[in-house]
mmCIF file of N, CA and C in Angstrom:
data_model
loop_
_atom_site.group_PDB
_atom_site.id
_atom_site.type_symbol
_atom_site.label_atom_id
_atom_site.label_comp_id
_atom_site.label_asym_id
_atom_site.label_seq_id
_atom_site.Cartn_x
_atom_site.Cartn_y
_atom_site.Cartn_z
ATOM 1 N N MET A 1 -15.603 10.561 -8.523
ATOM 2 C CA MET A 1 -15.669 8.782 -8.509
ATOM 3 C C MET A 1 -15.465 8.548 -7.023
ATOM 4 N N THR A 2 -14.236 8.822 -6.384
ATOM 5 C CA THR A 2 -14.131 8.438 -5.125
ATOM 6 C C THR A 2 -15.308 8.435 -4.161
ATOM 7 N N PHE A 3 -16.221 9.452 -4.106
ATOM 8 C CA PHE A 3 -17.043 9.934 -3.680
ATOM 9 C C PHE A 3 -18.290 8.796 -3.932
ATOM 10 N N VAL A 4 -18.685 8.522 -4.632
ATOM 11 C CA VAL A 4 -19.857 7.472 -5.122
ATOM 12 C C VAL A 4 -19.157 6.372 -5.058
ATOM 13 N N LEU A 5 -17.692 5.645 -4.852
ATOM 14 C CA LEU A 5 -17.848 4.580 -4.464
ATOM 15 C C LEU A 5 -17.651 4.258 -2.661
ATOM 16 N N LEU A 6 -17.352 5.396 -2.337
ATOM 17 C CA LEU A 6 -17.200 5.378 -0.811
ATOM 18 C C LEU A 6 -18.914 5.235 -0.371
ATOM 19 N N VAL A 7 -19.798 6.362 -1.042
ATOM 20 C CA VAL A 7 -21.436 6.304 -0.696
ATOM 21 C C VAL A 7 -21.993 4.966 -0.670
ATOM 22 N N VAL A 8 -21.515 4.378 -1.880
ATOM 23 C CA VAL A 8 -22.251 3.129 -2.694
ATOM 24 C C VAL A 8 -21.427 2.061 -1.258
ATOM 25 N N GLY A 9 -20.573 2.201 -1.024
ATOM 26 C CA GLY A 9 -20.113 1.087 -0.193
ATOM 27 C C GLY A 9 -20.268 1.203 1.175
ATOM 28 N N LEU A 10 -20.663 2.485 1.709
ATOM 29 C CA LEU A 10 -21.093 2.708 3.125
ATOM 30 C C LEU A 10 -22.588 1.986 3.058
ATOM 31 N N LEU A 11 -23.464 2.466 2.066
ATOM 32 C CA LEU A 11 -24.804 1.956 1.745
ATOM 33 C C LEU A 11 -25.039 0.512 1.634
ATOM 34 N N ALA A 12 -24.116 0.161 0.993
ATOM 35 C CA ALA A 12 -24.241 -1.639 1.044
ATOM 36 C C ALA A 12 -23.551 -2.170 2.108
ATOM 37 N N THR A 13 -22.523 -1.756 2.936
ATOM 38 C CA THR A 13 -22.032 -2.481 4.430
ATOM 39 C C THR A 13 -23.399 -2.071 5.326
ATOM 40 N N ALA A 14 -23.991 -0.856 5.593
ATOM 41 C CA ALA A 14 -25.024 -0.683 6.231
ATOM 42 C C ALA A 14 -26.314 -1.599 5.736
ATOM 43 N N ALA A 15 -26.596 -2.014 4.456
ATOM 44 C CA ALA A 15 -27.620 -2.586 4.087
ATOM 45 C C ALA A 15 -27.249 -3.930 4.454
ATOM 46 N N GLY A 16 -26.365 -4.555 4.539
ATOM 47 C CA GLY A 16 -25.708 -6.004 4.863
ATOM 48 C C GLY A 16 -25.835 -5.998 6.141
ATOM 49 N N PHE A 17 -25.501 -4.741 7.014
ATOM 50 C CA PHE A 17 -25.687 -5.150 8.425
ATOM 51 C C PHE A 17 -26.926 -5.272 8.986
ATOM 52 N N VAL A 18 -27.699 -4.671 8.090
ATOM 53 C CA VAL A 18 -29.654 -4.641 8.667
ATOM 54 C C VAL A 18 -29.946 -6.029 8.207
ATOM 55 N N THR A 19 -29.602 -6.447 6.896
ATOM 56 C CA THR A 19 -29.963 -7.895 6.603
ATOM 57 C C THR A 19 -29.598 -8.999 7.521
ATOM 58 N N LEU A 20 -28.356 -8.931 7.605
ATOM 59 C CA LEU A 20 -27.709 -9.781 8.779
ATOM 60 C C LEU A 20 -28.465 -9.688 10.052
ATOM 61 N N GLY A 21 -28.773 -8.456 10.596
ATOM 62 C CA GLY A 21 -29.808 -8.476 11.956
ATOM 63 C C GLY A 21 -31.125 -9.331 11.484
ATOM 64 N N PHE A 22 -31.456 -9.098 10.757
ATOM 65 C CA PHE A 22 -33.063 -9.488 10.739
ATOM 66 C C PHE A 22 -32.865 -11.266 10.215
ATOM 67 N N GLY A 23 -31.648 -11.393 9.478
ATOM 68 C CA GLY A 23 -31.483 -13.083 9.356
ATOM 69 C C GLY A 23 -31.224 -13.430 10.908
ATOM 70 N N ILE A 24 -30.782 -13.042 11.562
ATOM 71 C CA ILE A 24 -30.214 -13.667 13.401
ATOM 72 C C ILE A 24 -31.501 -13.910 14.034
ATOM 73 N N SER A 25 -32.312 -12.597 13.868
ATOM 74 C CA SER A 25 -33.986 -12.547 14.638
ATOM 75 C C SER A 25 -34.588 -13.594 14.240
ATOM 76 N N ILE A 26 -34.476 -14.117 12.943
ATOM 77 C CA ILE A 26 -35.381 -15.260 12.728
ATOM 78 C C ILE A 26 -34.498 -16.386 12.032
ATOM 79 N N HIS A 27 -33.635 -16.826 12.696
ATOM 80 C CA HIS A 27 -32.682 -17.757 12.230
ATOM 81 C C HIS A 27 -33.511 -19.191 12.383
ATOM 82 N N ALA A 28 -34.158 -19.472 12.608
ATOM 83 C CA ALA A 28 -34.933 -20.719 13.103
ATOM 84 C C ALA A 28 -35.828 -21.621 11.911
ATOM 85 N N PHE A 29 -35.943 -20.154 10.850
ATOM 86 C CA PHE A 29 -36.395 -20.631 9.680
ATOM 87 C C PHE A 29 -35.437 -20.589 8.460
ATOM 88 N N SER A 30 -35.419 -20.840 7.622
ATOM 89 C CA SER A 30 -34.925 -21.111 6.125
ATOM 90 C C SER A 30 -34.626 -19.706 5.462
ATOM 91 N N LEU A 31 -35.842 -18.846 5.829
ATOM 92 C CA LEU A 31 -35.306 -17.367 5.310
ATOM 93 C C LEU A 31 -34.352 -16.665 6.324
ATOM 94 N N GLY A 32 -34.050 -17.316 7.535
ATOM 95 C CA GLY A 32 -32.910 -16.616 8.308
ATOM 96 C C GLY A 32 -31.703 -17.100 7.801
ATOM 97 N N ASN A 33 -31.613 -18.053 7.236
ATOM 98 C CA ASN A 33 -30.328 -18.790 6.767
ATOM 99 C C ASN A 33 -29.709 -17.805 5.756
ATOM 100 N N THR A 34 -31.178 -17.590 4.528
ATOM 101 C CA THR A 34 -30.524 -16.740 3.173
ATOM 102 C C THR A 34 -30.329 -15.338 3.546
ATOM 103 N N LEU A 35 -30.953 -14.944 4.789
ATOM 104 C CA LEU A 35 -30.856 -13.460 5.020
ATOM 105 C C LEU A 35 -29.509 -13.227 5.844
ATOM 106 N N ILE A 36 -28.945 -14.038 6.420
ATOM 107 C CA ILE A 36 -27.531 -13.821 6.734
ATOM 108 C C ILE A 36 -26.412 -13.844 5.885
ATOM 109 N N VAL A 37 -26.760 -14.979 4.782
ATOM 110 C CA VAL A 37 -25.906 -15.213 3.898
ATOM 111 C C VAL A 37 -25.927 -13.609 2.881
ATOM 112 N N ALA A 38 -26.938 -13.613 2.738
ATOM 113 C CA ALA A 38 -27.175 -12.501 1.799
ATOM 114 C C ALA A 38 -26.505 -11.133 2.395
ATOM 115 N N GLY A 39 -26.974 -10.613 3.888
ATOM 116 C CA GLY A 39 -26.425 -9.903 4.596
ATOM 117 C C GLY A 39 -24.537 -10.053 4.761
ATOM 118 N N THR A 40 -24.070 -11.157 4.636
ATOM 119 C CA THR A 40 -22.577 -11.484 4.849
ATOM 120 C C THR A 40 -22.221 -10.455 3.365
ATOM 121 N N VAL A 41 -22.754 -11.061 2.272
ATOM 122 C CA VAL A 41 -22.395 -10.996 1.172
ATOM 123 C C VAL A 41 -22.182 -9.683 0.616
ATOM 124 N N ALA A 42 -23.287 -8.780 0.958
ATOM 125 C CA ALA A 42 -23.525 -7.313 1.495
ATOM 126 C C ALA A 42 -22.495 -6.703 2.169
ATOM 127 N N VAL A 43 -22.086 -7.032 3.285
ATOM 128 C CA VAL A 43 -20.987 -6.313 3.930
ATOM 129 C C VAL A 43 -19.678 -6.256 3.464
ATOM 130 N N ALA A 44 -19.305 -7.710 2.947
ATOM 131 C CA ALA A 44 -18.235 -7.675 2.406
ATOM 132 C C ALA A 44 -17.840 -7.195 0.986
ATOM 133 N N ALA A 45 -18.926 -6.948 0.270
ATOM 134 C CA ALA A 45 -19.228 -6.092 -1.307
ATOM 135 C C ALA A 45 -18.778 -4.571 -0.510
ATOM 136 N N GLY A 46 -19.588 -4.467 0.252
ATOM 137 C CA GLY A 46 -19.318 -2.642 0.816
ATOM 138 C C GLY A 46 -18.101 -2.473 1.507
ATOM 139 N N LEU A 47 -17.348 -3.299 2.124
ATOM 140 C CA LEU A 47 -16.140 -3.057 2.683
ATOM 141 C C LEU A 47 -14.888 -3.135 1.456
ATOM 142 N N ILE A 48 -15.126 -3.868 0.550
ATOM 143 C CA ILE A 48 -14.718 -3.839 -0.729
ATOM 144 C C ILE A 48 -14.567 -2.622 -1.574
ATOM 145 N N LEU A 49 -15.962 -1.860 -1.726
ATOM 146 C CA LEU A 49 -16.291 -0.962 -2.345
ATOM 147 C C LEU A 49 -15.406 0.349 -1.332
ATOM 148 N N ILE A 50 -15.500 0.343 -0.048
ATOM 149 C CA ILE A 50 -14.666 1.559 0.759
ATOM 150 C C ILE A 50 -13.210 1.297 0.259
ATOM 151 N N ALA A 51 -12.545 0.037 0.377
ATOM 152 C CA ALA A 51 -11.428 -0.042 0.225
ATOM 153 C C ALA A 51 -10.844 0.442 -1.456
ATOM 154 N N LEU A 52 -11.623 0.351 -2.314
ATOM 155 C CA LEU A 52 -11.319 0.676 -3.561
ATOM 156 C C LEU A 52 -11.111 2.302 -3.707
ATOM 157 N N ALA A 53 -12.414 2.623 -2.915
ATOM 158 C CA ALA A 53 -12.697 4.076 -2.942
ATOM 159 C C ALA A 53 -11.360 4.713 -2.223
ATOM 160 N N ALA A 54 -10.655 4.113 -1.295
ATOM 161 C CA ALA A 54 -9.469 4.785 -0.489
ATOM 162 C C ALA A 54 -8.399 4.678 -1.442
ATOM 163 N N VAL A 55 -8.038 3.358 -2.351
ATOM 164 C CA VAL A 55 -7.090 3.354 -3.142
ATOM 165 C C VAL A 55 -7.185 4.344 -4.470
ATOM 166 N N LEU A 56 -8.355 4.707 -4.732
ATOM 167 C CA LEU A 56 -8.739 5.383 -5.983
ATOM 168 C C LEU A 56 -8.153 7.009 -5.392
ATOM 169 N N GLY A 57 -8.635 7.137 -4.305
ATOM 170 C CA GLY A 57 -8.186 8.492 -3.549
ATOM 171 C C GLY A 57 -6.653 8.688 -3.552
ATOM 172 N N GLN A 58 -6.032 7.784 -3.261
ATOM 173 C CA GLN A 58 -4.496 7.794 -2.850
ATOM 174 C C GLN A 58 -3.901 8.036 -4.393
ATOM 175 N N LEU A 59 -4.406 7.174 -5.005
ATOM 176 C CA LEU A 59 -4.045 7.212 -6.525
ATOM 177 C C LEU A 59 -4.030 8.450 -7.270
ATOM 178 N N ARG A 60 -5.284 9.115 -6.801
ATOM 179 C CA ARG A 60 -5.424 10.597 -7.574
ATOM 180 C C ARG A 60 -4.750 11.598 -6.754
ATOM 181 N N ARG A 61 -4.069 11.357 -5.839
ATOM 182 C CA ARG A 61 -3.060 12.310 -4.808
ATOM 183 C C ARG A 61 -1.768 11.619 -5.600
ATOM 184 N N ILE A 62 -1.296 11.014 -5.797
ATOM 185 C CA ILE A 62 0.207 10.519 -6.313
ATOM 186 C C ILE A 62 -0.162 10.991 -7.630
ATOM 187 N N VAL A 63 -1.077 10.710 -8.653
ATOM 188 C CA VAL A 63 -1.156 11.966 -9.741
ATOM 189 C C VAL A 63 -0.844 13.152 -9.633
ATOM 190 N N GLU A 64 -1.631 13.819 -8.909
ATOM 191 C CA GLU A 64 -1.641 15.211 -8.507
ATOM 192 C C GLU A 64 -0.204 15.674 -8.493
ATOM 193 N N ALA A 65 0.650 15.069 -7.845
ATOM 194 C CA ALA A 65 2.141 15.170 -7.247
ATOM 195 C C ALA A 65 2.624 15.057 -8.312
ATOM 196 N N LEU A 66 2.714 14.306 -8.704
ATOM 197 C CA LEU A 66 3.699 13.714 -10.071
ATOM 198 C C LEU A 66 3.142 14.817 -10.937
ATOM 199 N N ASN A 67 2.139 15.723 -11.223
ATOM 200 C CA ASN A 67 1.840 16.781 -12.548
ATOM 201 C C ASN A 67 2.303 18.046 -11.556
ATOM 202 N N ALA A 68 2.350 18.117 -10.534
ATOM 203 C CA ALA A 68 2.947 19.632 -10.156
ATOM 204 C C ALA A 68 4.212 19.541 -9.943
ATOM 205 N N ARG A 69 4.890 18.686 -10.203
ATOM 206 C CA ARG A 69 6.279 18.491 -10.237
ATOM 207 C C ARG A 69 6.743 19.258 -11.849
ATOM 208 N N PRO A 70 7.861 19.780 -11.710
ATOM 209 C CA PRO A 70 8.206 20.133 -12.940
ATOM 210 C C PRO A 70 9.101 18.806 -13.657
ATOM 211 N N ALA A 71 8.711 18.400 -15.093
ATOM 212 C CA ALA A 71 9.437 17.557 -15.672
ATOM 213 C C ALA A 71 10.596 18.029 -16.043
ATOM 214 N N SER A 72 12.035 17.192 -15.664
ATOM 215 C CA SER A 72 13.138 17.661 -16.051
ATOM 216 C C SER A 72 13.780 16.485 -16.791
ATOM 217 N N ARG A 73 13.997 16.646 -17.782
ATOM 218 C CA ARG A 73 14.445 15.397 -18.696
ATOM 219 C C ARG A 73 16.086 15.600 -18.865
ATOM 220 N N SER A 74 16.563 17.002 -18.583
ATOM 221 C CA SER A 74 17.572 17.030 -19.006
ATOM 222 C C SER A 74 18.875 16.628 -18.448
ATOM 223 N N GLY A 75 18.610 16.260 -17.257
ATOM 224 C CA GLY A 75 19.401 15.029 -16.072
ATOM 225 C C GLY A 75 20.546 15.677 -15.680
ATOM 226 N N HIS A 76 20.323 17.332 -15.354
ATOM 227 C CA HIS A 76 21.377 18.343 -14.714
ATOM 228 C C HIS A 76 21.334 18.290 -13.167
ATOM 229 N N ALA A 77 19.788 17.793 -12.758
ATOM 230 C CA ALA A 77 19.794 17.562 -11.161
ATOM 231 C C ALA A 77 20.276 16.119 -11.125
ATOM 232 N N ALA A 78 20.552 15.392 -11.731
ATOM 233 C CA ALA A 78 21.398 13.992 -11.423
ATOM 234 C C ALA A 78 22.833 14.251 -11.211
ATOM 235 N N GLU A 79 23.453 14.867 -12.242
ATOM 236 C CA GLU A 79 25.008 15.573 -12.549
ATOM 237 C C GLU A 79 25.388 16.264 -11.039
ATOM 238 N N SER A 80 24.327 17.142 -10.506
ATOM 239 C CA SER A 80 24.869 17.780 -9.596
ATOM 240 C C SER A 80 25.092 16.973 -8.384
ATOM 241 N N VAL A 81 23.714 15.913 -8.089
ATOM 242 C CA VAL A 81 24.058 15.147 -7.032
ATOM 243 C C VAL A 81 25.550 14.324 -6.977
ATOM 244 N N VAL A 82 25.507 13.703 -8.681
ATOM 245 C CA VAL A 82 26.958 13.252 -8.407
ATOM 246 C C VAL A 82 28.154 13.916 -8.123
ATOM 247 N N GLU A 83 27.708 14.996 -8.497
ATOM 248 C CA GLU A 83 29.360 15.966 -8.351
ATOM 249 C C GLU A 83 29.588 16.202 -6.726
ATOM 250 N N SER A 84 28.177 16.368 -6.166
ATOM 251 C CA SER A 84 28.563 16.754 -4.472
ATOM 252 C C SER A 84 28.752 15.655 -3.836
ATOM 253 N N LEU A 85 28.573 14.412 -4.371
ATOM 254 C CA LEU A 85 28.968 13.003 -3.776
ATOM 255 C C LEU A 85 30.265 12.667 -4.018
ATOM 256 N N SER A 86 30.761 12.836 -5.109
ATOM 257 C CA SER A 86 32.501 12.404 -5.250
ATOM 258 C C SER A 86 33.088 13.492 -5.575
ATOM 259 N N PRO A 87 34.589 13.153 -5.109
ATOM 260 C CA PRO A 87 35.650 14.233 -5.222
ATOM 261 C C PRO A 87 35.755 14.797 -6.682
ATOM 262 N N PRO A 88 36.375 15.974 -7.048
ATOM 263 C CA PRO A 88 36.132 16.306 -8.378
ATOM 264 C C PRO A 88 37.461 15.428 -9.255
ATOM 265 N N THR A 89 38.526 15.194 -8.501
ATOM 266 C CA THR A 89 39.372 14.076 -9.489
ATOM 267 C C THR A 89 38.873 12.910 -9.559
ATOM 268 N N ALA A 90 38.133 12.220 -9.191
ATOM 269 C CA ALA A 90 37.572 11.023 -9.012
ATOM 270 C C ALA A 90 36.440 11.162 -10.271
ATOM 271 N N ARG A 91 36.021 11.906 -10.677
ATOM 272 C CA ARG A 91 34.534 11.828 -11.728
ATOM 273 C C ARG A 91 34.825 11.420 -12.847
ATOM 274 N N LEU A 92 34.396 10.292 -13.515
ATOM 275 C CA LEU A 92 34.295 9.484 -14.416
ATOM 276 C C LEU A 92 33.226 9.990 -15.109
ATOM 277 N N THR A 93 33.202 10.301 -16.546
ATOM 278 C CA THR A 93 32.315 10.235 -17.490
ATOM 279 C C THR A 93 31.705 9.303 -18.170
ATOM 280 N N PRO A 94 30.921 9.040 -18.688
ATOM 281 C CA PRO A 94 30.557 8.095 -19.388
ATOM 282 C C PRO A 94 31.246 7.733 -20.412
ATOM 283 N N ALA A 95 31.989 8.388 -21.280
ATOM 284 C CA ALA A 95 32.835 8.415 -22.552
ATOM 285 C C ALA A 95 34.081 7.809 -22.199
ATOM 286 N N ALA A 96 34.490 8.149 -20.875
ATOM 287 C CA ALA A 96 35.964 7.667 -20.385
ATOM 288 C C ALA A 96 36.032 6.179 -19.596
ATOM 289 N N ALA A 97 34.717 5.993 -19.426
ATOM 290 C CA ALA A 97 34.452 4.303 -18.790
ATOM 291 C C ALA A 97 34.757 3.107 -19.893
ATOM 292 N N PRO A 98 35.754 2.413 -19.174
ATOM 293 C CA PRO A 98 36.254 1.296 -20.227
ATOM 294 C C PRO A 98 35.025 0.089 -20.540
ATOM 295 N N MET A 99 34.765 -0.024 -21.880
ATOM 296 C CA MET A 99 33.734 -1.080 -21.886
ATOM 297 C C MET A 99 34.160 -2.224 -21.717
ATOM 298 N N PRO A 100 33.261 -3.107 -21.089
ATOM 299 C CA PRO A 100 33.832 -4.553 -20.748
ATOM 300 C C PRO A 100 33.703 -5.558 -22.008
ATOM 301 N N PRO A 101 34.860 -6.604 -22.209
ATOM 302 C CA PRO A 101 34.775 -7.183 -23.585
ATOM 303 C C PRO A 101 33.531 -8.092 -23.609
ATOM 304 N N MET A 102 33.128 -8.105 -24.940
ATOM 305 C CA MET A 102 31.909 -8.875 -25.416
ATOM 306 C C MET A 102 32.258 -10.351 -25.175
ATOM 307 N N PRO A 103 31.488 -11.285 -24.717
ATOM 308 C CA PRO A 103 31.974 -12.812 -24.697
ATOM 309 C C PRO A 103 31.523 -13.504 -25.547
ATOM 310 N N PRO A 104 32.489 -14.435 -26.381
ATOM 311 C CA PRO A 104 32.292 -15.059 -27.393
ATOM 312 C C PRO A 104 30.961 -15.694 -27.778
ATOM 313 N N LYS A 105 30.877 -15.875 -29.174
ATOM 314 C CA LYS A 105 29.180 -16.428 -29.509
ATOM 315 C C LYS A 105 29.785 -17.566 -29.043
ATOM 316 N N MET A 106 28.444 -18.184 -28.555
ATOM 317 C CA MET A 106 28.273 -19.638 -28.495
ATOM 318 C C MET A 106 27.848 -20.500 -29.737
ATOM 319 N N PRO A 107 28.449 -21.356 -30.155
ATOM 320 C CA PRO A 107 27.752 -22.270 -31.513
ATOM 321 C C PRO A 107 26.292 -22.423 -30.881
ATOM 322 N N GLU A 108 25.561 -22.635 -31.896
ATOM 323 C CA GLU A 108 24.289 -22.843 -31.832
ATOM 324 C C GLU A 108 24.375 -24.409 -31.570
ATOM 325 N N PRO A 109 23.095 -25.039 -30.506
ATOM 326 C CA PRO A 109 23.351 -26.299 -30.490
ATOM 327 C C PRO A 109 22.629 -26.972 -31.538
ATOM 328 N N PRO A 110 22.919 -28.455 -31.656
ATOM 329 C CA PRO A 110 22.259 -29.175 -32.809
ATOM 330 C C PRO A 110 20.357 -29.403 -32.626
ATOM 331 N N ARG A 111 20.119 -29.257 -33.420
ATOM 332 C CA ARG A 111 18.609 -29.540 -33.615
ATOM 333 C C ARG A 111 18.142 -30.734 -33.344
ATOM 334 N N PRO A 112 17.038 -31.322 -32.479
ATOM 335 C CA PRO A 112 16.939 -32.829 -32.523
ATOM 336 C C PRO A 112 16.407 -33.345 -33.761
ATOM 337 N N PRO A 113 16.217 -34.633 -34.285
ATOM 338 C CA PRO A 113 15.628 -35.183 -35.260
ATOM 339 C C PRO A 113 14.156 -35.126 -34.945
ATOM 340 N N ARG A 114 13.505 -34.860 -36.276
ATOM 341 C CA ARG A 114 12.069 -34.904 -36.307
ATOM 342 C C ARG A 114 11.496 -36.018 -36.124
ATOM 343 N N MET A 115 10.812 -36.147 -35.079
ATOM 344 C CA MET A 115 10.196 -37.752 -34.867
ATOM 345 C C MET A 115 9.146 -38.154 -36.083
ATOM 346 N N PHE A 116 8.302 -37.366 -36.832
ATOM 347 C CA PHE A 116 7.464 -37.933 -38.042
ATOM 348 C C PHE A 116 7.936 -37.525 -39.194
ATOM 349 N N GLU A 117 9.188 -37.749 -39.906
ATOM 350 C CA GLU A 117 9.573 -37.202 -40.822
ATOM 351 C C GLU A 117 8.603 -37.941 -42.366
ATOM 352 N N ALA A 118 8.183 -39.318 -41.543
ATOM 353 C CA ALA A 118 7.564 -39.686 -42.888
ATOM 354 C C ALA A 118 6.006 -40.197 -42.721
ATOM 355 N N GLU A 119 5.141 -40.528 -43.365
ATOM 356 C CA GLU A 119 3.996 -40.413 -43.055
ATOM 357 C C GLU A 119 3.680 -41.652 -41.978
ATOM 358 N N PRO A 120 2.471 -41.510 -41.289
ATOM 359 C CA PRO A 120 2.322 -42.696 -40.356
ATOM 360 C C PRO A 120 1.974 -43.753 -41.086
ATOM 361 N N PRO A 121 2.187 -45.126 -40.450
ATOM 362 C CA PRO A 121 1.442 -46.268 -41.553
ATOM 363 C C PRO A 121 -0.035 -46.375 -41.657
ATOM 364 N N HIS A 122 -0.112 -47.037 -42.660
ATOM 365 C CA HIS A 122 -1.707 -46.866 -43.255
ATOM 366 C C HIS A 122 -2.171 -48.086 -42.437
ATOM 367 N N LEU A 123 -3.237 -48.038 -41.934
ATOM 368 C CA LEU A 123 -3.880 -49.009 -41.119
ATOM 369 C C LEU A 123 -5.002 -50.052 -42.263
ATOM 370 N N PRO A 124 -4.827 -50.970 -42.267
ATOM 371 C CA PRO A 124 -5.750 -51.935 -43.533
ATOM 372 C C PRO A 124 -7.321 -51.642 -42.930
ATOM 373 N N GLU A 125 -8.195 -51.762 -44.209
ATOM 374 C CA GLU A 125 -9.481 -51.215 -44.085
ATOM 375 C C GLU A 125 -10.185 -52.548 -43.429
ATOM 376 N N PRO A 126 -11.128 -52.300 -42.680
ATOM 377 C CA PRO A 126 -11.553 -53.044 -41.840
ATOM 378 C C PRO A 126 -12.748 -53.975 -42.721
ATOM 379 N N HIS A 127 -12.565 -55.319 -42.310
ATOM 380 C CA HIS A 127 -13.382 -56.028 -43.295
ATOM 381 C C HIS A 127 -14.492 -56.570 -42.359
ATOM 382 N N PHE A 128 -15.499 -56.275 -42.973
ATOM 383 C CA PHE A 128 -16.806 -57.103 -42.472
ATOM 384 C C PHE A 128 -17.613 -58.033 -43.132
ATOM 385 N N PRO A 129 -17.828 -59.311 -42.608
ATOM 386 C CA PRO A 129 -18.659 -60.513 -43.104
ATOM 387 C C PRO A 129 -19.723 -59.865 -43.713
ATOM 388 N N VAL A 130 -19.945 -60.594 -45.070
ATOM 389 C CA VAL A 130 -21.600 -60.147 -45.934
ATOM 390 C C VAL A 130 -22.300 -60.956 -45.035
ATOM 391 N N ALA A 131 -23.577 -60.616 -44.723
ATOM 392 C CA ALA A 131 -24.478 -61.251 -44.260
ATOM 393 C C ALA A 131 -24.993 -62.068 -45.393
ATOM 394 N N ALA A 132 -25.533 -63.593 -44.910
ATOM 395 C CA ALA A 132 -26.422 -64.233 -46.240
ATOM 396 C C ALA A 132 -27.812 -63.876 -46.373
ATOM 397 N N PRO A 133 -27.806 -63.653 -47.762
ATOM 398 C CA PRO A 133 -29.420 -63.461 -47.954
ATOM 399 C C PRO A 133 -30.379 -63.702 -47.516
ATOM 400 N N ALA A 134 -31.407 -63.454 -46.790
ATOM 401 C CA ALA A 134 -32.562 -64.278 -46.239
ATOM 402 C C ALA A 134 -33.347 -64.865 -47.154
ATOM 403 N N ALA A 135 -33.492 -66.227 -46.868
ATOM 404 C CA ALA A 135 -34.323 -67.109 -47.347
ATOM 405 C C ALA A 135 -35.806 -66.775 -47.642
ATOM 406 N N SER A 136 -36.049 -66.880 -49.064
ATOM 407 C CA SER A 136 -37.687 -66.111 -48.954
ATOM 408 C C SER A 136 -38.499 -67.578 -49.202
ATOM 409 N N GLU A 137 -39.525 -67.648 -48.502
ATOM 410 C CA GLU A 137 -40.701 -68.930 -48.689
ATOM 411 C C GLU A 137 -41.603 -68.758 -49.641
#
């Protein structure tokens, strides 16, 4: 996948530069402006694809390095580092460490009153005047 992204990025960048070159040579016409814009977009897209290929390659190397390292879940390595850094008399175990006191529970703040507890006021029905009947002749 990294190789495919790199190749497509290089091709898009090269095509963008070629299109840009053709657009500059015929700049006097509207086709030249269109080719310049299209070439610029193609160059930018190609450079983005090349950068994505580099990122994908680096991520793949990180995954391989993490998979090659043995997974140690027991924590013996961390204990040995702590033992080497601290003198043996000052070593504390998690069970011997005192727990800090829990803060008292705060009372729940009062809830604000609801704004619309009752129904909204009823609006009167509109009253339209009745048209007079047309006089027949």
